[in-house]
């Protein structure tokens, strides 16, 4: 119930503003943005998230800022670079994408130019070793899982890799083709 959720978030915003709780106001705006995004109201979503991010920047809340940046990168990957850039300009009054978002597009395309076996091995190994590129693999896996136009086995692979990279044990591999299942098992047990 989007309307009901938005009314509750609006009430929460009013309470947070009345209390002068900027951190709470920021969190509410960002949560509103997530719900709006899930309901395909991308421009409103981006506007709410950027409002929350601006407050966090004003407060100097470094960890929260990094979390919101990751969220924006996930949204960028979910809708595609071109659509995201158009939404960004529409929402910000024709501002260019900041470097930390503009560079994300080229990083994702580099990650997607590998074989399935290399992708599986790279994703699992980078997560295990806590390497910097683990986030790129995780984001790419998340995009695969969420892409309803992708073949079902790719969506399933994305879900499996996300779970493994998040540290889940006993992940269900039954939805994968046998060859991919074996690759995942091999990579997990290396």
Short mmCIF file of C-alpha atoms in Angstrom, two decimals:
data_model
loop_
_atom_site.label_atom_id
_atom_site.label_comp_id
_atom_site.label_asym_id
_atom_site.label_seq_id
_atom_site.Cartn_x
_atom_site.Cartn_y
_atom_site.Cartn_z
CA UNK A 1 0.00 0.00 0.00
CA UNK A 2 2.15 2.82 -1.34
CA UNK A 3 -0.26 5.60 -0.31
CA UNK A 4 -0.47 4.28 3.25
CA UNK A 5 3.31 3.93 3.48
CA UNK A 6 3.85 7.45 2.16
CA UNK A 7 1.37 8.89 4.70
CA UNK A 8 3.26 7.17 7.53
CA UNK A 9 6.61 8.38 6.22
CA UNK A 10 5.19 11.92 5.90
CA UNK A 11 4.01 11.78 9.53
CA UNK A 12 7.44 10.53 10.55
CA UNK A 13 9.10 13.40 8.66
CA UNK A 14 6.92 15.95 10.43
CA UNK A 15 7.76 14.45 13.82
CA UNK A 16 11.50 14.37 13.07
CA UNK A 17 11.42 17.97 11.85
CA UNK A 18 9.49 19.04 14.95
CA UNK A 19 12.12 17.39 17.16
CA UNK A 20 15.01 18.77 15.11
CA UNK A 21 16.18 15.19 14.48
CA UNK A 22 18.15 15.63 11.24
CA UNK A 23 19.58 12.09 11.32
CA UNK A 24 16.06 10.64 11.68
CA UNK A 25 14.73 12.93 8.95
CA UNK A 26 17.49 11.76 6.64
CA UNK A 27 16.75 8.08 7.36
CA UNK A 28 13.04 8.62 6.71
CA UNK A 29 13.70 10.37 3.39
CA UNK A 30 16.02 7.58 2.26
CA UNK A 31 13.52 4.89 3.28
CA UNK A 32 10.82 6.77 1.37
CA UNK A 33 13.13 6.76 -1.64
CA UNK A 34 13.60 3.00 -1.44
CA UNK A 35 9.84 2.38 -1.30
CA UNK A 36 9.24 4.80 -4.18
CA UNK A 37 11.95 3.07 -6.23
CA UNK A 38 10.38 -0.33 -5.61
CA UNK A 39 7.13 1.13 -6.94
CA UNK A 40 8.84 2.40 -10.11
CA UNK A 41 8.56 6.05 -9.11
CA UNK A 42 12.23 6.58 -9.86
CA UNK A 43 12.36 10.39 -10.13
CA UNK A 44 10.59 10.85 -6.78
CA UNK A 45 12.79 8.15 -5.30
CA UNK A 46 16.00 9.84 -6.39
CA UNK A 47 14.78 13.21 -5.12
CA UNK A 48 14.00 11.79 -1.66
CA UNK A 49 17.30 9.92 -1.43
CA UNK A 50 19.32 12.96 -2.51
CA UNK A 51 17.52 15.10 0.10
CA UNK A 52 18.49 12.56 2.74
CA UNK A 53 22.06 12.42 1.44
CA UNK A 54 22.41 16.21 1.61
CA UNK A 55 21.42 16.13 5.27
CA UNK A 56 23.98 13.39 5.97
CA UNK A 57 26.67 15.42 4.23
CA UNK A 58 25.70 18.44 6.35
CA UNK A 59 25.98 16.26 9.49
CA UNK A 60 29.26 14.69 8.35
CA UNK A 61 27.87 11.17 8.87
CA UNK A 62 30.56 9.38 6.86
CA UNK A 63 29.36 5.77 7.28
CA UNK A 64 25.76 6.69 6.47
CA UNK A 65 26.92 8.67 3.44
CA UNK A 66 28.83 5.62 2.16
CA UNK A 67 25.71 3.46 2.61
CA UNK A 68 23.59 5.91 0.60
CA UNK A 69 26.24 6.08 -2.12
CA UNK A 70 26.11 2.26 -2.42
CA UNK A 71 22.32 2.48 -2.59
CA UNK A 72 22.49 5.05 -5.39
CA UNK A 73 24.95 2.83 -7.28
CA UNK A 74 22.55 -0.10 -6.93
CA UNK A 75 19.70 2.01 -8.29
CA UNK A 76 21.93 3.16 -11.14
CA UNK A 77 22.66 -0.44 -12.07
CA UNK A 78 19.02 -1.47 -11.72
CA UNK A 79 17.68 1.16 -14.14
CA UNK A 80 20.77 1.40 -16.36
CA UNK A 81 23.30 4.17 -16.73
CA UNK A 82 21.44 6.13 -19.41
CA UNK A 83 18.10 6.22 -17.56
CA UNK A 84 19.83 7.01 -14.26
CA UNK A 85 21.77 9.91 -15.82
CA UNK A 86 18.54 11.34 -17.25
CA UNK A 87 16.79 10.99 -13.86
CA UNK A 88 19.79 12.58 -12.11
CA UNK A 89 19.75 15.61 -14.41
CA UNK A 90 15.97 15.91 -14.11
CA UNK A 91 16.13 15.76 -10.30
CA UNK A 92 19.17 18.01 -9.80
CA UNK A 93 18.48 20.65 -12.43
CA UNK A 94 20.90 19.39 -15.10
CA UNK A 95 23.85 18.75 -12.78
CA UNK A 96 26.37 16.28 -14.16
CA UNK A 97 26.79 12.94 -12.40
CA UNK A 98 29.48 13.13 -9.70
CA UNK A 99 32.67 11.18 -10.43
CA UNK A 100 31.79 8.45 -7.90
CA UNK A 101 28.66 7.63 -9.95
CA UNK A 102 29.99 8.34 -13.43
CA UNK A 103 32.90 5.93 -12.96
CA UNK A 104 30.51 3.20 -11.76
CA UNK A 105 29.24 2.67 -15.31
CA UNK A 106 32.66 1.78 -16.71
CA UNK A 107 33.46 -0.48 -13.72
CA UNK A 108 30.27 -2.48 -14.27
CA UNK A 109 30.95 -2.95 -17.97
CA UNK A 110 34.44 -4.22 -17.16
CA UNK A 111 33.01 -6.74 -14.70
CA UNK A 112 30.48 -8.01 -17.24
CA UNK A 113 33.15 -8.85 -19.86
CA UNK A 114 34.17 -12.13 -18.21
CA UNK A 115 33.03 -15.72 -18.66
CA UNK A 116 30.46 -17.18 -16.28
CA UNK A 117 33.14 -19.37 -14.71
CA UNK A 118 35.46 -16.38 -14.19
CA UNK A 119 32.58 -14.35 -12.78
CA UNK A 120 31.56 -17.07 -10.29
CA UNK A 121 35.15 -17.68 -9.16
CA UNK A 122 35.94 -13.95 -8.97
CA UNK A 123 32.80 -13.11 -7.01
CA UNK A 124 33.24 -15.82 -4.42
CA UNK A 125 36.99 -15.38 -4.05
CA UNK A 126 36.83 -11.58 -3.77
CA UNK A 127 34.14 -11.86 -1.08
CA UNK A 128 36.11 -14.52 0.81
CA UNK A 129 39.28 -12.40 0.73
CA UNK A 130 37.36 -9.15 1.36
CA UNK A 131 38.92 -7.48 -1.67
CA UNK A 132 37.81 -4.10 -2.97
CA UNK A 133 36.28 -5.52 -6.15
CA UNK A 134 33.87 -7.66 -4.07
CA UNK A 135 31.41 -4.75 -4.09
CA UNK A 136 31.47 -4.63 -7.91
CA UNK A 137 30.80 -8.36 -8.11
CA UNK A 138 28.03 -8.10 -5.50
CA UNK A 139 26.38 -5.22 -7.34
CA UNK A 140 26.59 -7.09 -10.65
CA UNK A 141 25.09 -10.21 -9.02
CA UNK A 142 22.32 -8.09 -7.53
CA UNK A 143 21.58 -6.60 -10.94
CA UNK A 144 21.44 -10.08 -12.50
CA UNK A 145 19.04 -11.27 -9.82
CA UNK A 146 16.75 -8.26 -10.31
CA UNK A 147 16.74 -8.23 -14.14
CA UNK A 148 13.37 -9.70 -15.09
CA UNK A 149 14.33 -9.60 -18.77
CA UNK A 150 17.37 -11.84 -18.17
CA UNK A 151 17.14 -15.61 -18.61
CA UNK A 152 15.87 -17.38 -15.48
CA UNK A 153 19.17 -19.20 -14.89
CA UNK A 154 21.07 -15.86 -14.85
CA UNK A 155 18.59 -14.42 -12.36
CA UNK A 156 19.04 -17.53 -10.21
CA UNK A 157 22.85 -17.28 -10.45
CA UNK A 158 22.64 -13.66 -9.28
CA UNK A 159 20.51 -14.68 -6.27
CA UNK A 160 22.88 -17.53 -5.36
CA UNK A 161 26.01 -15.37 -5.61
CA UNK A 162 24.43 -12.57 -3.56
CA UNK A 163 23.63 -15.06 -0.79
CA UNK A 164 27.09 -16.64 -0.84
CA UNK A 165 28.82 -13.25 -0.87
CA UNK A 166 26.65 -12.14 2.05
CA UNK A 167 28.03 -15.08 4.02
CA UNK A 168 25.06 -17.43 3.90
CA UNK A 169 25.81 -21.12 4.33
CA UNK A 170 23.82 -23.95 2.70
CA UNK A 171 22.60 -21.89 -0.25
CA UNK A 172 20.05 -23.68 -2.46
CA UNK A 173 21.75 -24.36 -5.82
CA UNK A 174 18.91 -26.44 -7.30
CA UNK A 175 17.77 -23.64 -9.62
CA UNK A 176 21.14 -23.49 -11.40
CA UNK A 177 22.11 -25.51 -14.47
CA UNK A 178 24.29 -28.46 -13.44
CA UNK A 179 27.47 -26.98 -14.94
CA UNK A 180 27.03 -23.70 -13.01
CA UNK A 181 26.13 -25.57 -9.82
CA UNK A 182 29.42 -27.46 -10.08
CA UNK A 183 31.34 -24.23 -10.71
CA UNK A 184 29.78 -22.61 -7.62
CA UNK A 185 30.48 -25.67 -5.46
CA UNK A 186 34.09 -25.77 -6.71
CA UNK A 187 34.60 -22.04 -6.03
CA UNK A 188 33.04 -22.27 -2.56
CA UNK A 189 35.22 -25.22 -1.54
CA UNK A 190 38.55 -23.90 -2.92
#
